mmCIF file of C-alpha atoms in Angstrom:
data_model
loop_
_atom_site.group_PDB
_atom_site.id
_atom_site.type_symbol
_atom_site.label_atom_id
_atom_site.label_comp_id
_atom_site.label_asym_id
_atom_site.label_seq_id
_atom_site.Cartn_x
_atom_site.Cartn_y
_atom_site.Cartn_z
ATOM 1 C CA UNK A 279 49.737 19.126 45.155
ATOM 2 C CA UNK A 280 48.903 20.461 48.315
ATOM 3 C CA UNK A 281 51.677 20.795 50.692
ATOM 4 C CA UNK A 282 51.501 18.767 53.931
ATOM 5 C CA UNK A 283 50.737 21.926 56.144
ATOM 6 C CA UNK A 284 47.700 22.859 53.712
ATOM 7 C CA UNK A 285 44.418 21.133 53.765
ATOM 8 C CA UNK A 286 43.274 20.073 50.194
ATOM 9 C CA UNK A 287 40.741 22.518 48.734
ATOM 10 C CA UNK A 288 38.374 19.639 47.867
ATOM 11 C CA UNK A 289 37.242 15.812 48.450
ATOM 12 C CA UNK A 290 37.813 12.826 46.075
ATOM 13 C CA UNK A 291 34.118 12.445 44.819
ATOM 14 C CA UNK A 292 32.673 9.166 46.027
ATOM 15 C CA UNK A 293 29.872 9.272 43.684
ATOM 16 C CA UNK A 294 31.181 6.338 41.819
ATOM 17 C CA UNK A 295 33.433 3.349 41.793
ATOM 18 C CA UNK A 296 37.248 3.524 40.859
ATOM 19 C CA UNK A 297 37.664 2.534 37.251
ATOM 20 C CA UNK A 298 38.047 -1.516 36.992
ATOM 21 C CA UNK A 299 40.644 -2.847 34.743
ATOM 22 C CA UNK A 300 38.398 -4.259 32.028
ATOM 23 C CA UNK A 301 36.191 -0.555 31.713
ATOM 24 C CA UNK A 302 39.786 0.867 30.940
ATOM 25 C CA UNK A 303 40.364 -1.703 28.394
ATOM 26 C CA UNK A 304 36.672 -1.273 27.022
ATOM 27 C CA UNK A 305 37.758 2.253 26.959
ATOM 28 C CA UNK A 306 40.760 2.067 24.726
ATOM 29 C CA UNK A 307 38.719 -0.477 22.225
ATOM 30 C CA UNK A 308 36.718 2.286 21.663
ATOM 31 C CA UNK A 309 39.094 5.411 21.223
ATOM 32 C CA UNK A 310 40.315 6.062 17.472
ATOM 33 C CA UNK A 311 43.036 8.533 17.966
ATOM 34 C CA UNK A 312 44.176 11.260 15.613
ATOM 35 C CA UNK A 313 46.689 13.818 15.848
ATOM 36 C CA UNK A 314 44.143 16.801 16.533
ATOM 37 C CA UNK A 315 41.453 14.472 18.405
ATOM 38 C CA UNK A 316 40.113 11.716 20.000
ATOM 39 C CA UNK A 317 37.362 10.252 18.210
ATOM 40 C CA UNK A 318 34.743 7.879 20.571
ATOM 41 C CA UNK A 319 33.429 4.907 18.327
ATOM 42 C CA UNK A 320 31.360 3.411 20.994
ATOM 43 C CA UNK A 321 27.776 4.111 22.259
ATOM 44 C CA UNK A 322 26.825 7.918 22.472
ATOM 45 C CA UNK A 323 24.409 9.270 25.203
ATOM 46 C CA UNK A 324 21.646 11.836 24.567
ATOM 47 C CA UNK A 325 20.080 12.040 28.069
ATOM 48 C CA UNK A 326 16.697 10.009 29.007
ATOM 49 C CA UNK A 327 14.592 11.612 26.426
ATOM 50 C CA UNK A 328 17.252 11.701 23.780
ATOM 51 C CA UNK A 329 17.598 15.381 23.282
ATOM 52 C CA UNK A 330 19.893 16.199 20.282
ATOM 53 C CA UNK A 331 20.453 19.435 21.548
ATOM 54 C CA UNK A 332 22.600 18.428 24.136
ATOM 55 C CA UNK A 333 24.771 16.670 22.051
ATOM 56 C CA UNK A 334 25.576 12.938 22.191
ATOM 57 C CA UNK A 335 28.339 12.067 24.732
ATOM 58 C CA UNK A 336 30.647 9.352 24.545
ATOM 59 C CA UNK A 337 29.591 6.537 26.814
ATOM 60 C CA UNK A 338 30.350 2.969 28.475
ATOM 61 C CA UNK A 339 29.193 0.656 31.432
ATOM 62 C CA UNK A 340 30.843 -0.442 34.348
ATOM 63 C CA UNK A 341 28.656 -2.570 36.493
ATOM 64 C CA UNK A 342 25.580 -1.622 34.602
ATOM 65 C CA UNK A 343 26.016 2.058 35.024
ATOM 66 C CA UNK A 344 26.780 4.461 32.420
ATOM 67 C CA UNK A 345 30.132 6.311 32.593
ATOM 68 C CA UNK A 346 30.776 9.364 30.216
ATOM 69 C CA UNK A 347 34.034 8.534 27.824
ATOM 70 C CA UNK A 348 35.311 11.788 28.581
ATOM 71 C CA UNK A 349 35.564 11.435 32.538
ATOM 72 C CA UNK A 350 36.722 7.693 32.300
ATOM 73 C CA UNK A 351 39.508 9.231 30.053
ATOM 74 C CA UNK A 352 40.503 11.882 32.707
ATOM 75 C CA UNK A 353 40.212 9.007 35.342
ATOM 76 C CA UNK A 354 42.598 6.894 33.214
ATOM 77 C CA UNK A 355 45.250 9.670 32.785
ATOM 78 C CA UNK A 356 44.706 11.890 36.192
ATOM 79 C CA UNK A 357 43.004 9.724 38.936
ATOM 80 C CA UNK A 358 39.605 10.338 40.908
ATOM 81 C CA UNK A 359 37.561 13.487 39.864
ATOM 82 C CA UNK A 360 37.627 16.091 42.461
ATOM 83 C CA UNK A 361 34.414 17.529 43.743
ATOM 84 C CA UNK A 362 33.628 20.693 42.127
ATOM 85 C CA UNK A 363 35.601 19.912 39.173
ATOM 86 C CA UNK A 364 34.154 20.207 35.420
ATOM 87 C CA UNK A 365 36.011 17.784 33.128
ATOM 88 C CA UNK A 366 35.333 19.111 29.576
ATOM 89 C CA UNK A 367 36.866 18.119 26.083
ATOM 90 C CA UNK A 368 39.739 20.261 24.814
ATOM 91 C CA UNK A 369 38.974 20.122 21.465
ATOM 92 C CA UNK A 370 34.874 21.141 22.074
ATOM 93 C CA UNK A 371 34.314 17.203 20.207
ATOM 94 C CA UNK A 372 31.987 15.568 22.252
ATOM 95 C CA UNK A 373 32.089 12.602 20.513
#
């Protein structure tokens, strides 16, 4: 949180729309929680050319556009992702 007398270091990203309630519900329907990790059971995306070396990221759709599952999770728990912020997996499991 930034004190009132200071300027925020970055702006909220406007690159995509806020998450819809149906997107949040779809997210939770595709997550299997364990004590160590959350496993994505839904669709996975490997890039436009299906490059397995990039890994397979969990993905779901909102208004016909792909949203990475880890970014969706972040926004459900923390709010919009700020410009310049990189969202990563604490357990390094991309699925």
